[in-house]
XYZ file of C-alpha atoms in Angstrom:
521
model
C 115.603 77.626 56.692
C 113.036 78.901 59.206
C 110.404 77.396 56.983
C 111.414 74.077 58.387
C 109.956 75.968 61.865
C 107.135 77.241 60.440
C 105.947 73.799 58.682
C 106.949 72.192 62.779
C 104.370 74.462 63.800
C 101.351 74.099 60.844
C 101.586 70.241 61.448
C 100.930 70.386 65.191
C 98.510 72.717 65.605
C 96.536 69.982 62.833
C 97.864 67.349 65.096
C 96.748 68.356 68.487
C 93.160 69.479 67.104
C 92.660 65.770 65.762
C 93.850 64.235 68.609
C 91.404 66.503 71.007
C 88.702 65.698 68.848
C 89.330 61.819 68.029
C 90.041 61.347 72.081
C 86.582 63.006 73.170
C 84.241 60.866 71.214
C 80.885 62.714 70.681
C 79.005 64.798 72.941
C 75.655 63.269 74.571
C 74.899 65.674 77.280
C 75.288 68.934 78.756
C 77.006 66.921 81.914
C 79.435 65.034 79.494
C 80.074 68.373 77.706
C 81.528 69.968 80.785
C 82.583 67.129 83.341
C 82.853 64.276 81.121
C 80.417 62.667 83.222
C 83.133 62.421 86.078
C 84.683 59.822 84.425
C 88.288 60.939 83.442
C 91.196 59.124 84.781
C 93.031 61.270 87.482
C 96.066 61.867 86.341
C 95.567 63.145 83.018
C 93.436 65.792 85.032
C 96.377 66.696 87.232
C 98.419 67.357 84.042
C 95.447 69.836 82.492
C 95.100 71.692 85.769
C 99.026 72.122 85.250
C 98.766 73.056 81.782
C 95.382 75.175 82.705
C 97.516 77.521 85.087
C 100.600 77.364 83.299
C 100.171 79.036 79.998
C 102.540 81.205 78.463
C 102.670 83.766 81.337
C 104.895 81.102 83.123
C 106.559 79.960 80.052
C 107.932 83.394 78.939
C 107.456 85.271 81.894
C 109.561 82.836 84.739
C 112.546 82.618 82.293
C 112.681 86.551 82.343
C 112.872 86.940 85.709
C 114.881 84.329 86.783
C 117.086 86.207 84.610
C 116.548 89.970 85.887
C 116.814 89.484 89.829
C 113.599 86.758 90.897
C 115.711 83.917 91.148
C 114.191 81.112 91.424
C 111.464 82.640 93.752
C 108.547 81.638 91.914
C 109.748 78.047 93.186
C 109.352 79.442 96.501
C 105.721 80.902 95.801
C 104.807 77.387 94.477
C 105.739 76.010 97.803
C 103.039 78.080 99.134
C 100.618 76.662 96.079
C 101.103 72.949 97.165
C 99.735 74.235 101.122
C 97.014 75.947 99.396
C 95.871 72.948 97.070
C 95.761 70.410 100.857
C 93.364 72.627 101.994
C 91.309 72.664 99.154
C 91.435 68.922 98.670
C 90.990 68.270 102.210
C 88.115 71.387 102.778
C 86.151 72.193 99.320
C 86.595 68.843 97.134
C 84.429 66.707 99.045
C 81.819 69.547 99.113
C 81.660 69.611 95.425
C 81.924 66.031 94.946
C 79.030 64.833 96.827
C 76.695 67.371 95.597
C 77.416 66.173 92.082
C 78.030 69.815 91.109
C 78.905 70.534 87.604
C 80.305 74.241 88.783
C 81.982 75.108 92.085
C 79.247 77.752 92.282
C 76.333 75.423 92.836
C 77.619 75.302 96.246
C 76.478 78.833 96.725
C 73.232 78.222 95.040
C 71.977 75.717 98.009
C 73.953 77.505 101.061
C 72.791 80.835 100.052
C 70.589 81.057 96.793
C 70.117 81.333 93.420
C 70.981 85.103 93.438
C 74.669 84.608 94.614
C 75.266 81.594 92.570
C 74.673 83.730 89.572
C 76.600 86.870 90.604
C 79.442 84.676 91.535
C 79.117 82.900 87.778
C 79.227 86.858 86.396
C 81.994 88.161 88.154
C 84.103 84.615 87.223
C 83.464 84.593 83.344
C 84.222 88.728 83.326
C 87.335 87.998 85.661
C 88.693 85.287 83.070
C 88.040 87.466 80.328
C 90.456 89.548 81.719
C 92.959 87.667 82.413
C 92.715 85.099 79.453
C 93.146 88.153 77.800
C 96.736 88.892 79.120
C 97.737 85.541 78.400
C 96.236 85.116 74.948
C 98.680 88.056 74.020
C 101.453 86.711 75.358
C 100.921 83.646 73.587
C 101.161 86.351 70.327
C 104.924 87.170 71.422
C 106.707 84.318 69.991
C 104.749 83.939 67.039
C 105.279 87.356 66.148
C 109.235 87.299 66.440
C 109.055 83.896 64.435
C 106.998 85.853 61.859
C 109.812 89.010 61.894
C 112.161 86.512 61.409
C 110.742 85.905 57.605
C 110.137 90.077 57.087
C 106.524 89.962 57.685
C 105.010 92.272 59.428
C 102.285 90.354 61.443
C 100.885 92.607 64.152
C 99.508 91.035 67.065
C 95.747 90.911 66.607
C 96.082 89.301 63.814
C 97.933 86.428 65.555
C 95.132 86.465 68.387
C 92.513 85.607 66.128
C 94.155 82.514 64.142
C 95.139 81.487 67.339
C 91.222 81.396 68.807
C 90.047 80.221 65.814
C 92.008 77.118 66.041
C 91.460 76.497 69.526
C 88.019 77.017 69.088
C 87.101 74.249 66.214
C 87.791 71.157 69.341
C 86.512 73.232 72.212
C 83.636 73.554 70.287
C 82.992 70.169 69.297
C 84.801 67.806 71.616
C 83.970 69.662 75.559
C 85.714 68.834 78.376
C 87.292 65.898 77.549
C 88.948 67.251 74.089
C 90.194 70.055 76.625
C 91.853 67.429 79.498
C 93.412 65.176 76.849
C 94.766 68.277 74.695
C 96.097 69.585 77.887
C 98.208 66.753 79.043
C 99.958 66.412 75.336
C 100.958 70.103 75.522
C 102.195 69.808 79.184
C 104.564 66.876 78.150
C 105.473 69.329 74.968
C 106.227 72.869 76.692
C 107.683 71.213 79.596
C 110.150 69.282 77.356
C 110.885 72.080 75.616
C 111.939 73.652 78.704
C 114.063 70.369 79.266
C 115.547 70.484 75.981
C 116.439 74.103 76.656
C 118.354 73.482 79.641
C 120.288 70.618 78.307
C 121.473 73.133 75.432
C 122.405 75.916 78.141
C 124.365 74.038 80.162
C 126.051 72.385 76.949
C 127.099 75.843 75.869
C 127.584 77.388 79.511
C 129.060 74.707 81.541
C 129.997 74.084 85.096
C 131.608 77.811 84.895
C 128.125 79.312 83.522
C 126.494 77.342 86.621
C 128.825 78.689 89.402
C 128.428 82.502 88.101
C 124.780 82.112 88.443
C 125.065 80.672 92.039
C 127.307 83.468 92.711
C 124.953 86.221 90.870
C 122.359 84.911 93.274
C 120.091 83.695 90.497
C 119.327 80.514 92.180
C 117.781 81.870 95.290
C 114.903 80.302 96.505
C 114.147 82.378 99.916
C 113.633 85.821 100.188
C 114.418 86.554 103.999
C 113.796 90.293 104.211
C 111.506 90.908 106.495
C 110.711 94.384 106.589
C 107.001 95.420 106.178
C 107.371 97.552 103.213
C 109.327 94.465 101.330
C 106.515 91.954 102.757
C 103.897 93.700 101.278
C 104.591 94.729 98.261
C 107.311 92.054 96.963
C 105.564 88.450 95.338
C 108.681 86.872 96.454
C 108.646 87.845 100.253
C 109.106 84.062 102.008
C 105.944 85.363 104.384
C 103.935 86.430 100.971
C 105.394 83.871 98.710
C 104.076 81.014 101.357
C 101.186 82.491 103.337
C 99.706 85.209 100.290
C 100.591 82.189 98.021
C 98.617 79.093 100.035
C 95.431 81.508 100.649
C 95.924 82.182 96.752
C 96.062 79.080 96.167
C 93.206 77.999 97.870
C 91.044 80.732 95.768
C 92.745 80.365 92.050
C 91.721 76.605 93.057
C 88.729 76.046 95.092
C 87.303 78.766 93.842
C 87.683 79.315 90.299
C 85.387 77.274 88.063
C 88.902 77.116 85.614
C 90.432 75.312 87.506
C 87.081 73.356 89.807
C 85.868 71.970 86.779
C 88.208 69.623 85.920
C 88.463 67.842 89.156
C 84.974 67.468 88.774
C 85.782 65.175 85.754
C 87.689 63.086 88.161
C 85.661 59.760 89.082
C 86.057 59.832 92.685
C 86.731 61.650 95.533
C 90.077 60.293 96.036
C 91.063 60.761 92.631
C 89.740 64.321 92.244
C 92.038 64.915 95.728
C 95.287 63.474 94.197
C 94.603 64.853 91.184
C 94.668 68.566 92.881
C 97.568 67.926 95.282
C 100.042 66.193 92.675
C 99.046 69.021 90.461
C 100.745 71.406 93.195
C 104.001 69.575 92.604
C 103.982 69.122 89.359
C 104.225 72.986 89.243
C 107.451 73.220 91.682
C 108.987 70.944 89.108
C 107.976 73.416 86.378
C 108.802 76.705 87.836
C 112.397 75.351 88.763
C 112.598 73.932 85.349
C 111.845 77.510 83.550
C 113.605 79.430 86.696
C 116.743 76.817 85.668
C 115.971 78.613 81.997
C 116.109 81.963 83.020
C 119.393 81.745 85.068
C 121.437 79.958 82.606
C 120.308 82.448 79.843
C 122.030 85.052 82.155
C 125.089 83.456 81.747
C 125.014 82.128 78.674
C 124.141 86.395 77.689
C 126.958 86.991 80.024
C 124.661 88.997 82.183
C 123.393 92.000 79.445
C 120.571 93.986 80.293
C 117.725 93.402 78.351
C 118.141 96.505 76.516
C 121.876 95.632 75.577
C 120.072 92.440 74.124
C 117.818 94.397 71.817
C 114.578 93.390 73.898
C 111.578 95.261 74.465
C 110.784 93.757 78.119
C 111.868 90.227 79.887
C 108.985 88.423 78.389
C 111.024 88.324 74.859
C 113.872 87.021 76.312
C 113.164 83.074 76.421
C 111.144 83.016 72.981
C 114.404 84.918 71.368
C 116.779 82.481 72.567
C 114.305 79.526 70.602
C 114.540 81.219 67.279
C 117.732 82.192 67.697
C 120.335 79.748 69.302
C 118.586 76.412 68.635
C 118.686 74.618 65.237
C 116.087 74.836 62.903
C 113.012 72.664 63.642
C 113.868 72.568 67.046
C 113.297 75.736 67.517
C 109.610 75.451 65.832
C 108.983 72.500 68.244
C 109.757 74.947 71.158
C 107.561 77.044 69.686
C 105.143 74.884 69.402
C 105.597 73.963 72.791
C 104.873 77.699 73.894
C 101.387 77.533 71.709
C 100.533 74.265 73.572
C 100.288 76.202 76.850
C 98.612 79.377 75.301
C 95.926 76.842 73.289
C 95.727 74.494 76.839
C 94.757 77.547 78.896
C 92.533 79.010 76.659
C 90.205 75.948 75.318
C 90.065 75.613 79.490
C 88.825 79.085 79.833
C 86.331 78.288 77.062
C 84.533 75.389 78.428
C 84.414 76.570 81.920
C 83.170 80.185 80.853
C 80.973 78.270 78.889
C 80.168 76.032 81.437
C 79.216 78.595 84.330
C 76.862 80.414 82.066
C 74.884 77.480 81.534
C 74.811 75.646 84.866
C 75.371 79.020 86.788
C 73.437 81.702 85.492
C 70.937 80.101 82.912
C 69.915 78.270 86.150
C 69.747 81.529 88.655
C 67.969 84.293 86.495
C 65.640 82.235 84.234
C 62.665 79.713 85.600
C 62.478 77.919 83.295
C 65.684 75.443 82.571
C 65.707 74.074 78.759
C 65.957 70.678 78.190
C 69.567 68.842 78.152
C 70.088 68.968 74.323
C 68.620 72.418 74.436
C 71.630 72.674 76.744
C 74.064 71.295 75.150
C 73.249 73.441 71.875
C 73.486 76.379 74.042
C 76.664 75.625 75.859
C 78.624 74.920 72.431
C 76.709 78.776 71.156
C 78.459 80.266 74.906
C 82.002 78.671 73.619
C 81.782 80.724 70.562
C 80.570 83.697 71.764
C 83.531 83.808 74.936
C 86.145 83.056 72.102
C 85.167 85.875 70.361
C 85.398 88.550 73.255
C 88.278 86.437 74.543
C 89.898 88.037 71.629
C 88.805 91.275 71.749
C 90.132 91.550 75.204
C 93.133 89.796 74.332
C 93.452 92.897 71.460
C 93.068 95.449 74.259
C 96.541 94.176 75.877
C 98.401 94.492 72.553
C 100.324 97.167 73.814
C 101.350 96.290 77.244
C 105.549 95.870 77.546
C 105.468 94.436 81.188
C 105.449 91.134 83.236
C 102.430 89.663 81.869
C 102.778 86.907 84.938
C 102.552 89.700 87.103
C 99.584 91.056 85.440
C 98.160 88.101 85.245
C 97.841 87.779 89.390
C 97.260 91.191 89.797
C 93.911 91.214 87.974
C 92.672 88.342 89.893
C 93.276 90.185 92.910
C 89.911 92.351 92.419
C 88.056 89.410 92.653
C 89.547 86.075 93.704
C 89.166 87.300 97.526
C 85.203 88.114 97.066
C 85.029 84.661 95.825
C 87.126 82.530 98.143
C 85.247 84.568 101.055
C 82.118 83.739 99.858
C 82.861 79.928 100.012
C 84.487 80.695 103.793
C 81.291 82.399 104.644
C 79.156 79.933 104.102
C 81.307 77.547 105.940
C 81.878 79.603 108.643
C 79.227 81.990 109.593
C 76.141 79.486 109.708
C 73.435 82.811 110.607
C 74.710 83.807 107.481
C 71.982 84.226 104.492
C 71.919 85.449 100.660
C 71.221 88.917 101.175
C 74.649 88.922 103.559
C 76.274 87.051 101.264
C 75.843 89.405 98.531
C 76.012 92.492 100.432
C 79.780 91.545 101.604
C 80.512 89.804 97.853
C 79.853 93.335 96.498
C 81.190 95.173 99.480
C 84.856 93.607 98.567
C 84.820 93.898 95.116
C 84.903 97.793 95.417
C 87.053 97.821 98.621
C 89.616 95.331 96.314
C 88.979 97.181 93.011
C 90.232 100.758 94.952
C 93.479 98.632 96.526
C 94.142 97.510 93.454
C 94.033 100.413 91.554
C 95.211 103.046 94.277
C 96.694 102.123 97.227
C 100.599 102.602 96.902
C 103.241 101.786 99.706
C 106.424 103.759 99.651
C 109.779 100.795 99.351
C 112.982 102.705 99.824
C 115.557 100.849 97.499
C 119.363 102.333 97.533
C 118.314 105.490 98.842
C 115.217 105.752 95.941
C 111.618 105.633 98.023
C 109.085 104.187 95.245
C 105.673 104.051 95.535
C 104.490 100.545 95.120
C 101.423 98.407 94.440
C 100.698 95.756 97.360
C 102.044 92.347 96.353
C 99.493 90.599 94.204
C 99.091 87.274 96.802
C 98.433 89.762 99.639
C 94.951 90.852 97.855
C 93.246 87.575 98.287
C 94.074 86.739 102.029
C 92.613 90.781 102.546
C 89.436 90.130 99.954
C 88.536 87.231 102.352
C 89.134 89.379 105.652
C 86.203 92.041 104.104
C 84.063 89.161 102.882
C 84.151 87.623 106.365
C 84.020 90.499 108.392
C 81.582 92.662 106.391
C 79.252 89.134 105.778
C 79.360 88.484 109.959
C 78.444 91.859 110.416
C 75.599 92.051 108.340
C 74.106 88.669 109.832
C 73.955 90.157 112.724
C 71.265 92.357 111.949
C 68.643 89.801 111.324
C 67.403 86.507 113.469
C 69.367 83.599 113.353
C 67.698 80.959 110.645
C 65.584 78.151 112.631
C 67.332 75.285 110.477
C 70.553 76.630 110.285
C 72.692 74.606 106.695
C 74.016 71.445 107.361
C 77.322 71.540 105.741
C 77.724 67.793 106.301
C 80.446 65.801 107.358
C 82.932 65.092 104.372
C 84.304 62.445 105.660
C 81.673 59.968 105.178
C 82.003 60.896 101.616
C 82.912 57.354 99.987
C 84.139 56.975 96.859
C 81.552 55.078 95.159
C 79.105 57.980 96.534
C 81.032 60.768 95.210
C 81.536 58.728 91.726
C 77.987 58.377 91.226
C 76.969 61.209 88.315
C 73.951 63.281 90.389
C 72.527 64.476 86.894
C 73.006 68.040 87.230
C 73.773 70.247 84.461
């Protein structure tokens, strides 16, 4: 009786919009909209970064290639996640912190100007478009196999839009704060799904099932081939999974307003540091947990291809094995679980789209700044507008058949580097002023754009030479090489400032300092 899975599903979707809306309390300010007023408890902020990055791409996507030949690789790129989140804690928090910045973009505002603060917001909200669009579709995959199930033919935009229009109704009305507390109930419920799956794997697979996946190599955690073709162009490289994956890291995190904001909400330094850095392993956890997944599913498939399964690509492998091995009502719970990290990363995306346009580029291409409730009003009008081309993007992937993880990293690639450098530049090169700043930002957005899109490395495999994108972690680490080098350069074509800016030293940031709200907005 798959209605039993479908009524699962209806009552928590109802469920988790209450419960964002009754936790959040009412709205006073534009601050409290987006940061809470930096009052939210530390740990429930470690579990929404988790469920912020998570979303279905690792959900559906790890479990698929654990199965086809990753192993449990993306455990070893996660390694290189936790190095990546230190620095950012130890390097970038405190930087945000004590300038009571609502966005991780008002940095660039006072070290370099208005100018780059807002091209910086632009190319953020049009680079989460993208790629909330590639995981709002896969979000559609399961639902749309539940919906086969019962002979109707659903297709995929259709899904998309219920699915933002539900998100949407306590994004809207409950900020930041409906987001964080929303987030940590779907962590708990995707990532015991993936808990419940494994217990039901190994029921049905036992020891046996275990040792042929050892023995099949699906638990592999290092990739030791070294040769430079293999380093460059394979995610799962040890020297790319834990160098390409820290300098990553250290952009998808100190970088991206997604994922900036919410440590902002933090209420001190020290909280906003733990919450990044236990984040980092709370991730390990999960990619081993949906790695586990993937490799027991070989076995318990008795290692068919995906095509001998009757599946279009590995991201249908995990949610056919819910709605078709578990028991009814389990299976919708699993389900549900899998809309928990597709609604968790999206109402994120919402408010901090929503977020930069208001603190970021209302503030650097108009004079005159409306009042707070002007900007609250405004910032709730910005959530509604994103979710609607959120969708439309999300449409535009409909017919993609690959790795959506993949595809996922990839398109941050064009632009995480630009934005990472930016943040080193300032840091680094002190002669350094706007018009540098946004010569090299623009200067590596085209150089990373034509990598992405052309630049092909030949990988001979079993006597078969392929020509073969560069490995998505690599593109940051070489965005911030341009940035840097391109940003130096320029400098030196103009006098060195008089009063060069004082970065400050972040470690006399105390607590109670960085706790205090500054009133920005």
């Amino acid at each position: 009786m798959r209605q039993l899975d479908l009524v699962v599903i209806v009552l928590y979707l109802v469920v988790i919009a209450y419960v964002g809306l009754r936790l959040s309390g009412k709205q006073k300010s534009a601050k409290d909209y987006f940061v809470g007023e930096g009052r939210l408890p530390w740990w429930t902020v470690s579990f929404s970064v988790v469920a912020t990055e998570t979303s279905v791409l690792t959900v559906i996507s790890v479990p698929g290639g654990a199965y086809s030949g990753q192993g449990f690789g993306n455990v070893e790129l996660a390694m290189g996640y936790v190095i990546g989140r230190v620095v950012v804690a130890a390097v970038l928090i405190p930087l945000y912190k004590r300038g009571g910045f609502v966005s991780a973009y008002q940095y660039l505002g006072e070290r370099f100007g208005l100018k780059l603060q807002g091209l910086a917001s632009v190319t953020f909200v049009f680079t989460r478009l993208l790629a909330e669009g590639v995981r709002l579709f896969a979000s559609a995959i399961p639902i749309k196999l539940l919906l086969d199930e019962f002979g109707l033919n659903v297709g995929y935009q259709a899904i998309i839009i219920v699915l933002t229009l539900i998100t949407v109704v306590y994004t809207y009305l409950g900020g930041i704060k409906a987001v964080i507390w929303t987030d940590a109930i779907q962590m708990g419920l995707y990532l015991g799904g993936a808990i419940l799956a494994i217990a039901v794997l190994s029921h049905a697979v036992g020891f046996d099932g275990y040792s042929q996946a050892l023995d099949a190599g699906k638990f592999q955690l290092f990739d030791t081939n070294f040769a430079l073709s293999h380093v460059l162009t394979s995610p799962f490289a040890l020297p790319t999974a834990i160098i390409g994956g820290a300098i990553f890291a250290m952009a998808s995190h100190g970088s991206d307003q997604l994922i900036v904001q919410r440590i902002l909400s933090t209420r001190t330094l020290r909280e906003g540091q733990k919450a990044m850095i236990s984040s980092g392993i709370f991730v390990v956890i999960q990619f081993a947990a949906f790695s586990l997944v993937g490799a027991l599913l070989w076995s318990y498939n008795k290692g068919q291809t995906f095509k001998e399964l009757g599946l279009a690509s590995s991201d249908n492998l995990y949610p056919s094995f819910i709605l078709h091995a578990l028991p009814v009502g389990i299976s919708g719970l699993l389900v549900a679980g899998i809309l928990g990290a597709a609604m968790g990363s999206l109402s994120s995306a919402l408010n901090s789209m929503s977020n930069s346009t208001v603190a970021d580029f209302i503030h650097s291409f108009f004079r005159k700044v409306p009042s707070d409730d002007a900007m609250l009003r405004l910032a709730r009008v910005m959530t509604l507008v994103w979710a609607v081309l959120m969708a439309v993007f999300a449409c535009a992937f409909s017919s993609s058949t690959g790795n959506v993880y993949l595809t996922g990293l990839t398109i941050a690639g064009y632009t995480y580097g630009a934005l990472l450098g930016a943040f080193l530049l300032g840091r680094l090169v002190k002669r350094a002023n706007q018009v540098d700043a946004v010569i090299a930002f623009l200067v590596t957005v085209a150089v990373m754009t034509y990598i992405v899109r052309y630049v092909k490395i030949d990988v001979t495999t079993a006597g078969t030479t392929t020509a073969t994108a560069i490995a998505a972690q690599w593109l940051v680490p070489i965005g911030v090489l341009i940035t840097l080098v391109v940003g130096a350069v320029s400098s030196r074509f103009h006098p060195a400032p008089e009063t060069p800016y004082d970065h400050g030293r972040t470690d006399e940031v105390d607590d109670d300092a960085a706790a205090a709200p500054a009133g920005r907005a």
